[in-house]
CSV table of C-alpha atoms in Angstrom, one decimal:
chain,number,residue,atom,x,y,z
D,1,MET,CA,0.0,0.0,0.0
D,2,ALA,CA,1.3,3.4,-1.0
D,3,VAL,CA,2.2,5.7,1.9
D,4,VAL,CA,0.5,9.1,1.7
D,5,ASP,CA,2.8,12.1,2.3
D,6,CYS,CA,0.4,14.0,4.6
D,7,GLU,CA,2.7,17.0,5.0
D,8,LEU,CA,3.1,17.4,1.2
D,9,GLU,CA,-0.6,16.9,0.7
D,10,LYS,CA,-1.3,19.7,3.2
D,11,GLU,CA,1.2,22.0,1.5
D,12,LEU,CA,-0.6,21.4,-1.9
D,13,LYS,CA,-4.0,22.1,-0.3
D,14,GLN,CA,-2.8,25.3,1.4
D,15,PHE,CA,-1.2,26.5,-1.8
D,16,ASP,CA,-4.3,26.0,-3.8
D,17,GLU,CA,-6.6,27.6,-1.2
D,18,THR,CA,-4.6,30.9,-1.4
D,19,LYS,CA,-5.9,31.4,-5.0
D,20,ALA,CA,-2.7,33.4,-5.5
D,21,GLY,CA,-0.6,31.0,-7.5
D,22,VAL,CA,3.2,31.0,-7.6
D,23,LYS,CA,3.2,34.8,-7.9
D,24,GLY,CA,1.6,34.8,-4.5
D,25,LEU,CA,4.5,33.0,-3.0
D,26,VAL,CA,6.9,35.5,-4.5
D,27,ASP,CA,4.8,38.4,-3.3
D,28,ALA,CA,4.8,36.8,0.2
D,29,GLY,CA,8.6,36.9,0.2
D,30,VAL,CA,9.5,33.2,-0.2
D,31,THR,CA,13.3,32.7,-0.1
D,32,LYS,CA,13.4,28.9,-0.4
D,33,LEU,CA,11.7,26.7,-2.9
D,34,PRO,CA,8.7,24.9,-1.3
D,35,ARG,CA,9.0,21.2,-1.4
D,36,MET,CA,6.0,20.8,-3.7
D,37,PHE,CA,8.0,22.4,-6.5
D,38,ARG,CA,11.2,20.3,-6.1
D,39,HIS,CA,11.8,18.0,-9.1
D,40,PRO,CA,13.8,14.8,-9.0
D,41,PRO,CA,17.5,15.4,-10.0
D,42,GLU,CA,17.2,13.0,-13.0
D,43,THR,CA,14.6,15.3,-14.6
D,44,LEU,CA,16.7,18.5,-14.1
D,45,PRO,CA,19.6,19.7,-16.1
D,46,SER,CA,22.9,18.5,-14.7
D,47,PRO,CA,25.2,21.4,-13.7
D,48,ASN,CA,28.3,19.4,-14.5
D,49,GLN,CA,27.5,17.9,-17.9
D,50,ASN,CA,26.5,20.8,-20.1
D,51,ASN,CA,22.9,19.7,-19.4
D,52,GLY,CA,23.0,17.4,-22.5
D,53,VAL,CA,22.5,20.5,-24.5
D,54,ASP,CA,24.0,21.2,-28.0
D,55,SER,CA,24.4,24.9,-28.1
D,56,ASN,CA,25.4,24.8,-31.8
D,57,LEU,CA,22.0,23.5,-33.0
D,58,GLN,CA,19.1,25.9,-33.7
D,59,VAL,CA,15.5,25.2,-34.8
D,60,PRO,CA,14.9,26.1,-38.4
D,61,VAL,CA,13.6,29.6,-39.2
D,62,ILE,CA,11.1,29.8,-42.1
D,63,ASP,CA,10.5,33.1,-43.9
D,64,LEU,CA,6.9,33.3,-45.2
D,65,LYS,CA,7.6,36.4,-47.3
D,66,ASP,CA,6.2,36.2,-50.8
D,67,VAL,CA,4.4,33.0,-49.9
D,68,ASP,CA,1.8,33.5,-52.6
D,69,ILE,CA,4.4,33.8,-55.4
D,70,CYS,CA,4.6,30.4,-57.1
D,71,GLU,CA,8.4,29.6,-57.1
D,72,ARG,CA,8.8,31.1,-53.6
D,73,ARG,CA,5.9,29.1,-52.3
D,74,LYS,CA,7.6,25.9,-53.5
D,75,GLU,CA,10.7,26.8,-51.5
D,76,ILE,CA,8.7,27.6,-48.4
D,77,ILE,CA,6.8,24.3,-48.6
D,78,ASN,CA,10.0,22.3,-49.0
D,79,ASP,CA,11.5,24.1,-46.0
D,80,LEU,CA,8.3,23.5,-43.9
D,81,ARG,CA,8.2,19.8,-44.9
D,82,LYS,CA,11.8,19.3,-43.9
D,83,ALA,CA,11.3,21.1,-40.6
D,84,ALA,CA,8.1,19.1,-39.8
D,85,GLU,CA,9.7,15.8,-40.6
D,86,GLU,CA,13.1,16.4,-38.9
D,87,TRP,CA,12.3,18.8,-36.1
D,88,GLY,CA,8.6,19.3,-35.3
D,89,PHE,CA,9.5,22.8,-34.2
D,90,PHE,CA,10.4,25.9,-36.3
D,91,GLN,CA,10.3,29.7,-36.1
D,92,ILE,CA,8.3,31.6,-38.7
D,93,VAL,CA,9.0,35.2,-39.7
D,94,ASN,CA,7.1,37.6,-42.0
D,95,HIS,CA,3.9,35.9,-40.8
D,96,GLY,CA,1.8,39.0,-40.9
D,97,ILE,CA,1.5,39.8,-37.2
D,98,PRO,CA,2.8,43.3,-36.4
D,99,ILE,CA,5.6,43.3,-33.8
D,100,ALA,CA,3.6,45.9,-31.9
D,101,VAL,CA,0.7,43.6,-31.6
D,102,MET,CA,2.9,40.8,-30.3
D,103,ASP,CA,4.6,43.1,-27.8
D,104,GLU,CA,1.2,44.4,-26.5
D,105,VAL,CA,-0.3,41.0,-25.9
D,106,LEU,CA,2.7,39.9,-23.9
D,107,LYS,CA,2.5,43.1,-21.9
D,108,GLY,CA,-1.2,42.6,-21.3
D,109,VAL,CA,-0.8,39.0,-20.1
D,110,ARG,CA,2.0,40.0,-17.9
D,111,GLY,CA,-0.1,42.8,-16.6
D,112,PHE,CA,-2.8,40.4,-15.6
D,113,HIS,CA,-0.4,38.1,-13.7
D,114,GLU,CA,1.1,41.1,-11.9
D,115,LEU,CA,-2.2,42.4,-10.6
D,116,PRO,CA,-2.7,42.3,-6.8
D,117,GLN,CA,-4.0,38.9,-5.6
D,118,GLU,CA,-7.4,40.2,-4.7
D,119,ALA,CA,-7.9,41.5,-8.3
D,120,LYS,CA,-7.2,38.0,-9.8
D,121,GLU,CA,-9.1,35.8,-7.3
D,122,GLU,CA,-12.4,35.9,-9.2
D,123,TRP,CA,-10.8,34.1,-12.1
D,124,TYR,CA,-9.0,31.4,-10.0
D,125,SER,CA,-10.7,28.1,-10.6
D,126,ARG,CA,-10.0,24.4,-11.1
D,127,ASP,CA,-13.1,24.0,-13.2
D,128,PHE,CA,-11.4,23.5,-16.6
D,129,LYS,CA,-14.8,23.6,-18.4
D,130,LYS,CA,-14.9,27.3,-17.9
D,131,LYS,CA,-14.0,29.4,-20.9
D,132,VAL,CA,-11.6,31.5,-18.8
D,133,ASN,CA,-9.8,30.5,-15.6
D,134,PHE,CA,-6.6,31.3,-13.7
D,135,PHE,CA,-4.7,28.6,-12.0
D,136,SER,CA,-1.3,27.2,-11.1
D,137,ASN,CA,-0.6,23.7,-12.6
D,138,GLY,CA,-3.3,21.6,-14.3
D,139,GLU,CA,-3.1,19.1,-11.5
D,140,LEU,CA,-1.7,19.3,-8.0
D,141,LYS,CA,-0.7,15.9,-6.9
D,142,VAL,CA,1.6,14.5,-4.2
D,143,SER,CA,3.0,12.1,-6.8
D,144,THR,CA,4.0,14.8,-9.3
D,145,PRO,CA,6.2,17.8,-8.6
D,146,ALA,CA,4.5,21.1,-9.4
D,147,ASP,CA,5.9,23.5,-12.1
D,148,TRP,CA,6.9,27.0,-11.2
D,149,ARG,CA,4.2,28.6,-13.3
D,150,ASP,CA,0.8,30.4,-13.3
D,151,THR,CA,-1.6,30.2,-16.2
D,152,LEU,CA,-4.5,32.2,-17.5
D,153,SER,CA,-6.5,29.9,-19.8
D,154,CYS,CA,-8.8,31.3,-22.5
D,155,LYS,CA,-10.7,28.7,-24.4
D,156,VAL,CA,-12.9,28.5,-27.6
D,157,LEU,CA,-11.7,31.8,-29.0
D,158,GLU,CA,-13.2,31.1,-32.4
D,159,ASP,CA,-16.4,32.3,-30.6
D,160,GLU,CA,-16.3,36.1,-30.4
D,161,CYS,CA,-18.6,36.0,-27.3
D,162,ASN,CA,-16.0,34.3,-25.2
D,163,PHE,CA,-13.6,37.3,-25.3
D,164,GLU,CA,-15.9,39.2,-22.9
D,165,ALA,CA,-15.0,36.7,-20.1
D,166,ILE,CA,-11.3,37.6,-20.4
D,167,PRO,CA,-9.9,40.0,-17.8
D,168,LYS,CA,-10.1,43.6,-18.9
D,169,VAL,CA,-6.4,44.2,-18.4
D,170,CYS,CA,-5.6,42.0,-21.4
D,171,ARG,CA,-8.9,41.5,-23.2
D,172,GLU,CA,-8.4,43.9,-26.1
D,173,GLN,CA,-4.7,42.9,-26.6
D,174,ILE,CA,-5.7,39.3,-26.9
D,175,ARG,CA,-8.6,40.1,-29.2
D,176,GLU,CA,-6.3,42.0,-31.5
D,177,TYR,CA,-3.7,39.3,-31.4
D,178,MET,CA,-6.2,36.6,-32.3
D,179,LYS,CA,-7.4,38.5,-35.4
D,180,TYR,CA,-3.9,37.9,-36.8
D,181,ILE,CA,-3.5,34.4,-35.4
D,182,VAL,CA,-6.5,33.3,-37.4
D,183,LYS,CA,-4.8,34.4,-40.6
D,184,VAL,CA,-1.6,32.6,-39.7
D,185,GLN,CA,-3.5,29.5,-38.8
D,186,ASP,CA,-5.3,29.5,-42.2
D,187,LYS,CA,-2.0,30.1,-44.0
D,188,LEU,CA,-0.3,27.2,-42.2
D,189,SER,CA,-3.2,24.9,-42.8
D,190,LYS,CA,-2.8,25.3,-46.6
D,191,LEU,CA,1.0,25.0,-46.5
D,192,PHE,CA,0.9,21.8,-44.3
D,193,SER,CA,-1.6,20.3,-46.7
D,194,GLU,CA,0.5,21.1,-49.7
D,195,ALA,CA,3.7,19.8,-47.9
D,196,LEU,CA,1.9,16.5,-47.6
D,197,GLY,CA,1.2,16.4,-51.3
D,198,LEU,CA,-2.6,17.0,-50.8
D,199,ASP,CA,-4.9,19.7,-52.0
D,200,SER,CA,-4.4,23.0,-50.1
D,201,ASP,CA,-7.8,22.8,-48.4
D,202,TYR,CA,-7.4,19.2,-47.3
D,203,LEU,CA,-6.6,19.9,-43.6
D,204,GLU,CA,-9.2,22.6,-43.5
D,205,ASN,CA,-11.9,20.2,-44.7
D,206,LEU,CA,-10.8,17.7,-42.0
D,207,ARG,CA,-11.5,20.6,-39.5
D,208,CYS,CA,-8.0,20.1,-38.0
D,209,PHE,CA,-7.3,23.9,-37.4
D,210,LYS,CA,-10.8,25.2,-36.4
D,211,SER,CA,-10.6,25.8,-32.7
D,212,ARG,CA,-8.2,28.1,-30.8
D,213,SER,CA,-7.4,28.3,-27.1
D,214,LEU,CA,-4.7,30.3,-25.2
D,215,ALA,CA,-2.5,29.3,-22.3
D,216,CYS,CA,-1.0,32.5,-21.0
D,217,HIS,CA,1.8,31.4,-18.8
D,218,TYR,CA,3.8,33.4,-16.3
D,219,TYR,CA,7.0,32.2,-14.7
D,220,PRO,CA,7.9,34.4,-11.6
D,221,VAL,CA,11.5,34.8,-10.5
D,222,CYS,CA,12.5,31.7,-8.6
D,223,PRO,CA,14.6,31.5,-5.4
D,224,ASP,CA,16.1,28.1,-6.4
D,225,PRO,CA,15.7,27.8,-10.2
D,226,HIS,CA,18.1,24.8,-10.4
D,227,LEU,CA,15.7,22.7,-8.3
D,228,THR,CA,12.5,23.1,-10.4
D,229,LEU,CA,11.1,23.4,-13.8
D,230,GLY,CA,8.7,25.9,-15.4
D,231,GLY,CA,7.3,23.2,-17.6
D,232,THR,CA,7.8,19.4,-17.2
D,233,ARG,CA,8.9,17.4,-20.2
D,234,HIS,CA,5.9,16.8,-22.5
D,235,SER,CA,4.5,17.0,-26.0
D,236,ASP,CA,1.4,18.9,-27.0
D,237,LEU,CA,-1.8,17.0,-27.6
D,238,GLY,CA,-3.7,18.9,-30.3
D,239,PHE,CA,-2.8,19.6,-33.9
D,240,LEU,CA,-0.6,22.7,-33.7
D,241,THR,CA,0.8,25.2,-31.1
D,242,LEU,CA,1.8,28.7,-32.0
D,243,LEU,CA,4.0,30.2,-29.2
D,244,LEU,CA,5.0,33.7,-28.3
D,245,GLN,CA,7.7,34.1,-25.7
D,246,ASP,CA,9.6,37.0,-24.2
D,247,SER,CA,12.7,35.3,-22.9
D,248,SER,CA,14.7,32.1,-22.9
D,249,GLY,CA,14.0,28.9,-21.0
D,250,LEU,CA,12.3,26.7,-23.6
D,251,GLN,CA,14.1,23.6,-24.7
D,252,ILE,CA,13.1,20.9,-27.2
D,253,LEU,CA,14.4,17.3,-27.4
D,254,HIS,CA,16.0,16.7,-30.8
D,255,ASP,CA,17.8,13.4,-31.5
D,256,ASN,CA,18.0,12.8,-27.7
D,257,VAL,CA,19.7,16.1,-27.2
D,258,TRP,CA,18.1,19.2,-25.5
D,259,ILE,CA,18.2,22.3,-27.8
D,260,ASP,CA,17.7,25.8,-26.4
D,261,VAL,CA,14.9,27.7,-28.2
D,262,PRO,CA,15.4,31.4,-27.4
D,263,PRO,CA,12.9,34.0,-28.7
D,264,VAL,CA,13.7,35.5,-32.2
D,265,GLU,CA,12.7,39.1,-32.7
D,266,GLY,CA,9.3,39.2,-34.5
D,267,ALA,CA,9.1,35.4,-34.9
D,268,LEU,CA,6.3,33.0,-33.9
D,269,LEU,CA,7.4,29.6,-32.7
D,270,THR,CA,5.4,26.8,-34.4
D,271,ASN,CA,5.3,23.3,-32.9
D,272,LEU,CA,3.5,20.3,-34.3
D,273,ALA,CA,1.4,18.4,-31.8
D,274,ASP,CA,0.4,14.7,-31.3
D,275,MET,CA,-2.8,14.8,-33.4
D,276,LEU,CA,-0.9,16.1,-36.5
D,277,GLN,CA,1.6,13.3,-36.0
D,278,ILE,CA,-1.2,10.8,-35.9
D,279,VAL,CA,-3.1,12.0,-39.0
D,280,THR,CA,0.2,12.2,-41.0
D,281,ASN,CA,1.0,8.6,-39.9
D,282,GLY,CA,4.2,9.8,-38.2
D,283,LYS,CA,5.5,11.7,-41.3
D,284,PHE,CA,5.4,15.0,-39.2
D,285,LYS,CA,6.8,14.9,-35.7
D,286,SER,CA,5.4,16.0,-32.4
D,287,VAL,CA,8.4,16.7,-30.2
D,288,GLU,CA,8.8,16.7,-26.4
D,289,HIS,CA,9.9,20.0,-24.8
D,290,ARG,CA,10.3,21.5,-21.4
D,291,VAL,CA,10.8,24.9,-19.8
D,292,LEU,CA,13.9,25.6,-17.5
D,293,MET,CA,13.9,28.2,-14.8
D,294,PRO,CA,16.9,30.4,-15.6
D,295,ALA,CA,18.7,32.3,-12.8
D,296,THR,CA,17.3,35.7,-13.7
D,297,LEU,CA,15.8,38.8,-12.0
D,298,GLU,CA,13.0,39.0,-14.5
D,299,PRO,CA,9.9,36.9,-14.8
D,300,ARG,CA,9.2,35.0,-18.1
D,301,THR,CA,5.9,35.3,-20.1
D,302,SER,CA,4.7,33.1,-22.9
D,303,ILE,CA,1.5,32.7,-24.8
D,304,ALA,CA,0.7,29.3,-26.3
D,305,CYS,CA,-2.2,29.2,-28.9
D,306,PHE,CA,-3.4,25.6,-29.1
D,307,VAL,CA,-5.0,24.8,-32.5
D,308,GLY,CA,-7.4,21.9,-32.9
D,309,THR,CA,-10.7,20.8,-34.2
D,310,ASP,CA,-14.1,22.2,-33.1
D,311,ASP,CA,-15.7,18.7,-33.2
D,312,LEU,CA,-14.6,16.9,-30.0
D,313,GLN,CA,-16.4,13.7,-31.1
D,314,LYS,CA,-14.7,13.5,-34.5
D,315,PRO,CA,-12.4,10.4,-34.9
D,316,TYR,CA,-9.0,11.1,-36.3
D,317,GLY,CA,-6.5,8.6,-37.7
D,318,PRO,CA,-3.9,8.4,-40.5
D,319,ILE,CA,-5.0,10.2,-43.7
D,320,LYS,CA,-6.0,7.5,-46.2
D,321,GLU,CA,-4.0,9.2,-49.0
D,322,LEU,CA,-0.8,8.8,-46.9
D,323,ILE,CA,-1.1,5.1,-46.3
D,324,SER,CA,-0.4,2.2,-48.6
D,325,GLU,CA,0.8,-1.4,-48.5
D,326,ASP,CA,4.4,-0.2,-48.2
D,327,ASN,CA,3.4,2.4,-45.7
D,328,PRO,CA,0.6,0.9,-43.5
D,329,ALA,CA,-1.1,2.9,-40.7
D,330,ILE,CA,0.8,2.9,-37.5
D,331,TYR,CA,-1.9,4.6,-35.4
D,332,LYS,CA,-5.4,3.8,-34.6
D,333,GLU,CA,-8.3,6.3,-34.8
D,334,VAL,CA,-8.8,8.4,-31.7
D,335,LEU,CA,-11.6,10.7,-30.6
D,336,PHE,CA,-10.1,14.2,-30.4
D,337,GLY,CA,-12.1,15.1,-27.2
D,338,GLU,CA,-11.0,12.0,-25.4
D,339,TYR,CA,-7.4,12.5,-26.3
D,340,MET,CA,-7.4,16.2,-25.2
D,341,ASN,CA,-8.9,15.2,-21.8
D,342,ARG,CA,-5.5,13.8,-20.9
D,343,TYR,CA,-4.2,17.2,-20.2
D,344,LYS,CA,-5.7,20.2,-18.4
D,345,LEU,CA,-4.9,23.5,-20.0
């Protein structure tokens, strides 16, 4: 029979009841990392072995300039196909989102997380069916170390009505940002379809890129950054994630080596998620990643836009045009909603 760690269980409960998140600990003047956030040494970077990181490798950068010009489009599709097959992550530039809009949405999200505790309490909830909720860690369990991170989650943003539930301090910035994200999403849907040798509207007709939700993360300054993580090693579950970040910390696992992915001025980081790997029968990769807590005097902010289908009961499996006798299906069909329920945003 498993022994329950009553003290740790109590610590988790008390933390959740404050409704203040990790930022609340920092505001209270914590000088030592609470036990609930301490990760096992084997999951953390080793200070003596270069952390298994190859500092010479960088994720591809794909320039979308002149994407509608025939010859240039072919080049972009080739670059995207190679990045999707070999990396699963790439930066895109000249995507159409003004830098000012990107800066403002990061500023707005940071503004929410840095509000006084009493101003954020009304959004704090572990009811993940809510369209908007503020929380720290999807699950708080004795068996799993917590990450040093708070999150404002905004769901179903393809529905204009849901923007009204977003906190006023960042509502208009998010609304403006999402206007551009929709265009990027549509552009990538066509490019991915063509990179697979399919008609440009193929993934659109499958409804792969129809829903949009945001996870607006905030990583406060940590007293013992070498003992914790901002994001535990994982892959994303949907079809695609578009990430905006204001500072370093993100790493991806490439050929069993951790690669730093610092922000690139004006770039949007694109990572393929599990469902896209499934429908492409493994041709495109969904890659594990994590967030380190660097020793810094500034908090980190990131905004992940999760792109998926708007039909949670739709089954998805390998696209029939991509399978053959020589390339049989390696995945079974899964219901999108059931698959997504494995992770709380």
